[in-house]
PDB file of C-alpha atoms in Angstrom:
ATOM      1  CA  ALA A   1      31.801 129.595 -50.632  1.00 74.00           C
ATOM      2  CA  GLU A   2      35.086 131.560 -50.031  1.00 74.00           C
ATOM      3  CA  MET A   3      36.340 131.724 -53.744  1.00 84.00           C
ATOM      4  CA  ALA A   4      32.792 133.588 -54.064  1.00 86.00           C
ATOM      5  CA  LEU A   5      33.584 136.379 -51.335  1.00 79.00           C
ATOM      6  CA  ARG A   6      37.251 136.831 -53.247  1.00 81.00           C
ATOM      7  CA  LYS A   7      34.772 137.999 -56.776  1.00 89.00           C
ATOM      8  CA  LYS A   8      32.977 140.107 -54.165  1.00 87.00           C
ATOM      9  CA  LEU A   9      29.718 137.541 -54.747  1.00 91.00           C
ATOM     10  CA  ILE A  10      27.760 135.755 -52.345  1.00 93.00           C
ATOM     11  CA  GLY A  11      28.451 132.235 -51.846  1.00 93.00           C
ATOM     12  CA  PHE A  12      26.849 129.102 -50.483  1.00 93.00           C
ATOM     13  CA  ALA A  13      28.602 125.438 -50.002  1.00 92.00           C
ATOM     14  CA  PHE A  14      27.101 122.560 -48.572  1.00 94.00           C
ATOM     15  CA  THR A  15      28.240 119.134 -48.137  1.00 94.00           C
ATOM     16  CA  ASN A  16      27.322 115.752 -46.420  1.00 94.00           C
ATOM     17  CA  THR A  17      29.693 113.436 -44.234  1.00 94.00           C
ATOM     18  CA  SER A  18      29.685 109.937 -42.587  1.00 94.00           C
ATOM     19  CA  PRO A  19      26.344 109.236 -40.387  1.00 95.00           C
ATOM     20  CA  PHE A  20      27.245 110.825 -36.684  1.00 95.00           C
ATOM     21  CA  MET A  21      23.611 112.661 -36.010  1.00 96.00           C
ATOM     22  CA  VAL A  22      20.847 110.635 -34.314  1.00 96.00           C
ATOM     23  CA  PRO A  23      17.610 112.172 -35.656  1.00 94.00           C
ATOM     24  CA  THR A  24      14.612 113.445 -33.328  1.00 90.00           C
ATOM     25  CA  ARG A  25      12.968 110.351 -32.277  1.00 89.00           C
ATOM     26  CA  ALA A  26      15.473 107.932 -33.748  1.00 92.00           C
ATOM     27  CA  PHE A  27      17.496 105.188 -31.820  1.00 90.00           C
ATOM     28  CA  GLU A  28      20.502 105.121 -34.392  1.00 93.00           C
ATOM     29  CA  ARG A  29      22.657 107.347 -36.749  1.00 96.00           C
ATOM     30  CA  ALA A  30      21.240 108.458 -40.054  1.00 94.00           C
ATOM     31  CA  GLY A  31      22.772 111.728 -40.656  1.00 93.00           C
ATOM     32  CA  GLY A  32      26.135 113.474 -40.885  1.00 95.00           C
ATOM     33  CA  THR A  33      27.427 116.861 -39.353  1.00 95.00           C
ATOM     34  CA  ASN A  34      26.466 118.060 -42.870  1.00 95.00           C
ATOM     35  CA  PRO A  35      28.419 121.582 -42.474  1.00 95.00           C
ATOM     36  CA  ILE A  36      27.096 124.697 -44.311  1.00 95.00           C
ATOM     37  CA  ALA A  37      29.351 127.529 -45.327  1.00 93.00           C
ATOM     38  CA  CYS A  38      28.012 131.293 -46.432  1.00 93.00           C
ATOM     39  CA  TYR A  39      29.862 134.249 -47.476  1.00 91.00           C
ATOM     40  CA  CYS A  40      28.734 137.510 -48.121  1.00 92.00           C
ATOM     41  CA  PRO A  41      30.792 140.429 -49.009  1.00 89.00           C
ATOM     42  CA  ALA A  42      29.730 143.751 -47.154  1.00 86.00           C
ATOM     43  CA  GLY A  43      32.045 146.580 -47.734  1.00 80.00           C
ATOM     44  CA  LEU A  44      35.056 146.913 -45.666  1.00 82.00           C
ATOM     45  CA  ASP A  45      33.726 143.449 -43.730  1.00 84.00           C
ATOM     46  CA  SER A  46      32.252 140.516 -44.879  1.00 87.00           C
ATOM     47  CA  PHE A  47      29.654 138.014 -43.151  1.00 90.00           C
ATOM     48  CA  GLN A  48      31.227 134.493 -43.067  1.00 91.00           C
ATOM     49  CA  LEU A  49      29.434 131.282 -41.353  1.00 93.00           C
ATOM     50  CA  ASP A  50      30.655 128.160 -41.240  1.00 94.00           C
ATOM     51  CA  MET A  51      28.925 125.684 -39.550  1.00 95.00           C
ATOM     52  CA  ALA A  52      27.531 122.311 -38.604  1.00 96.00           C
ATOM     53  CA  THR A  53      23.988 121.029 -38.696  1.00 96.00           C
ATOM     54  CA  THR A  54      24.579 119.295 -35.159  1.00 97.00           C
ATOM     55  CA  THR A  55      24.644 120.720 -32.066  1.00 96.00           C
ATOM     56  CA  VAL A  56      28.635 120.710 -32.267  1.00 96.00           C
ATOM     57  CA  PRO A  57      31.099 119.339 -34.938  1.00 96.00           C
ATOM     58  CA  VAL A  58      32.229 115.477 -34.121  1.00 95.00           C
ATOM     59  CA  GLY A  59      35.759 117.035 -33.632  1.00 96.00           C
ATOM     60  CA  LYS A  60      34.831 118.767 -30.295  1.00 97.00           C
ATOM     61  CA  VAL A  61      33.702 115.309 -28.764  1.00 97.00           C
ATOM     62  CA  GLU A  62      36.799 113.912 -30.161  1.00 97.00           C
ATOM     63  CA  VAL A  63      38.758 116.377 -28.244  1.00 98.00           C
ATOM     64  CA  CYS A  64      36.889 115.849 -25.237  1.00 98.00           C
ATOM     65  CA  HIS A  65      37.461 111.903 -25.494  1.00 98.00           C
ATOM     66  CA  ARG A  66      41.141 112.127 -26.283  1.00 98.00           C
ATOM     67  CA  LYS A  67      41.576 114.364 -22.909  1.00 98.00           C
ATOM     68  CA  GLY A  68      39.166 112.159 -20.729  1.00 97.00           C
ATOM     69  CA  GLN A  69      36.576 114.741 -20.058  1.00 98.00           C
ATOM     70  CA  PRO A  70      32.721 114.672 -20.155  1.00 98.00           C
ATOM     71  CA  ILE A  71      31.273 116.564 -23.045  1.00 98.00           C
ATOM     72  CA  PRO A  72      28.300 118.973 -22.243  1.00 97.00           C
ATOM     73  CA  LEU A  73      24.762 117.562 -21.507  1.00 95.00           C
ATOM     74  CA  GLY A  74      22.850 117.957 -24.967  1.00 94.00           C
ATOM     75  CA  TRP A  75      25.603 117.391 -27.301  1.00 97.00           C
ATOM     76  CA  GLY A  76      24.930 113.745 -27.918  1.00 97.00           C
ATOM     77  CA  VAL A  77      22.725 110.977 -26.910  1.00 96.00           C
ATOM     78  CA  ASP A  78      23.387 107.321 -25.832  1.00 95.00           C
ATOM     79  CA  ARG A  79      22.455 104.169 -27.761  1.00 93.00           C
ATOM     80  CA  THR A  80      19.001 104.651 -27.103  1.00 92.00           C
ATOM     81  CA  GLY A  81      18.842 108.058 -28.883  1.00 90.00           C
ATOM     82  CA  THR A  82      16.216 109.269 -26.297  1.00 86.00           C
ATOM     83  CA  ARG A  83      18.928 110.384 -23.412  1.00 92.00           C
ATOM     84  CA  SER A  84      21.387 113.138 -23.403  1.00 94.00           C
ATOM     85  CA  THR A  85      25.018 111.881 -22.674  1.00 97.00           C
ATOM     86  CA  THR A  86      28.073 113.534 -21.318  1.00 97.00           C
ATOM     87  CA  ASP A  87      30.444 110.168 -22.118  1.00 98.00           C
ATOM     88  CA  ALA A  88      32.293 111.089 -25.404  1.00 98.00           C
ATOM     89  CA  ALA A  89      32.796 107.441 -25.687  1.00 97.00           C
ATOM     90  CA  GLU A  90      29.298 106.594 -25.623  1.00 97.00           C
ATOM     91  CA  VAL A  91      28.833 109.241 -28.527  1.00 97.00           C
ATOM     92  CA  LEU A  92      31.640 108.110 -30.786  1.00 96.00           C
ATOM     93  CA  LEU A  93      32.366 104.559 -30.310  1.00 95.00           C
ATOM     94  CA  GLY A  94      29.080 103.137 -28.272  1.00 90.00           C
ATOM     95  CA  GLY A  95      26.470 103.367 -30.161  1.00 92.00           C
ATOM     96  CA  GLY A  96      25.215 106.857 -29.610  1.00 96.00           C
ATOM     97  CA  GLY A  97      25.715 109.623 -31.941  1.00 97.00           C
ATOM     98  CA  LEU A  98      25.488 113.733 -32.017  1.00 97.00           C
ATOM     99  CA  THR A  99      22.285 115.425 -31.305  1.00 96.00           C
ATOM    100  CA  PRO A 100      20.625 117.788 -34.270  1.00 96.00           C
ATOM    101  CA  LEU A 101      21.201 121.514 -34.030  1.00 95.00           C
ATOM    102  CA  GLY A 102      18.594 122.545 -31.559  1.00 93.00           C
ATOM    103  CA  GLY A 103      19.290 119.339 -29.519  1.00 91.00           C
ATOM    104  CA  LEU A 104      16.675 117.260 -28.279  1.00 89.00           C
ATOM    105  CA  GLU A 105      12.812 117.297 -29.321  1.00 90.00           C
ATOM    106  CA  GLU A 106      12.347 119.272 -26.593  1.00 90.00           C
ATOM    107  CA  THR A 107      14.166 121.867 -27.659  1.00 90.00           C
ATOM    108  CA  ALA A 108      13.452 122.085 -30.786  1.00 89.00           C
ATOM    109  CA  GLY A 109      15.955 119.635 -32.380  1.00 90.00           C
ATOM    110  CA  TYR A 110      13.853 118.663 -35.134  1.00 90.00           C
ATOM    111  CA  LYS A 111      14.676 121.735 -36.814  1.00 91.00           C
ATOM    112  CA  GLY A 112      17.989 121.470 -36.930  1.00 92.00           C
ATOM    113  CA  TYR A 113      17.157 117.588 -38.128  1.00 92.00           C
ATOM    114  CA  GLY A 114      15.193 119.350 -40.853  1.00 92.00           C
ATOM    115  CA  LEU A 115      18.186 121.492 -42.101  1.00 92.00           C
ATOM    116  CA  ASN A 116      20.423 118.460 -41.503  1.00 93.00           C
ATOM    117  CA  MET A 117      18.107 116.679 -44.466  1.00 92.00           C
ATOM    118  CA  MET A 118      18.081 119.570 -46.960  1.00 91.00           C
ATOM    119  CA  VAL A 119      22.086 119.248 -47.039  1.00 90.00           C
TER     120      VAL A 119
END
């Protein structure tokens, strides 16, 4: 996408990753963080978006895990896939996973799950 910006074109790039996301109403990982990048030239400035389709990229959870810090509620779910957890180890190593963009079903996480599946 950035290559397109250099030529003053609009660019979109999508990719999938290893499974880290637990879909809405599921109990195991089935999608990656599946990033989206978009670049749009706009005169003296430009619009640039680089985002995961999960609530946060997995790297943020890895940093908390290395520091021994809890993650914010809503970033990940436990091994049942139905309860938020603040335990980074549970999300990374204990059978849990990341929530889709939007979080749990109550906060419209199914929209992030849908976007994740399209990527």
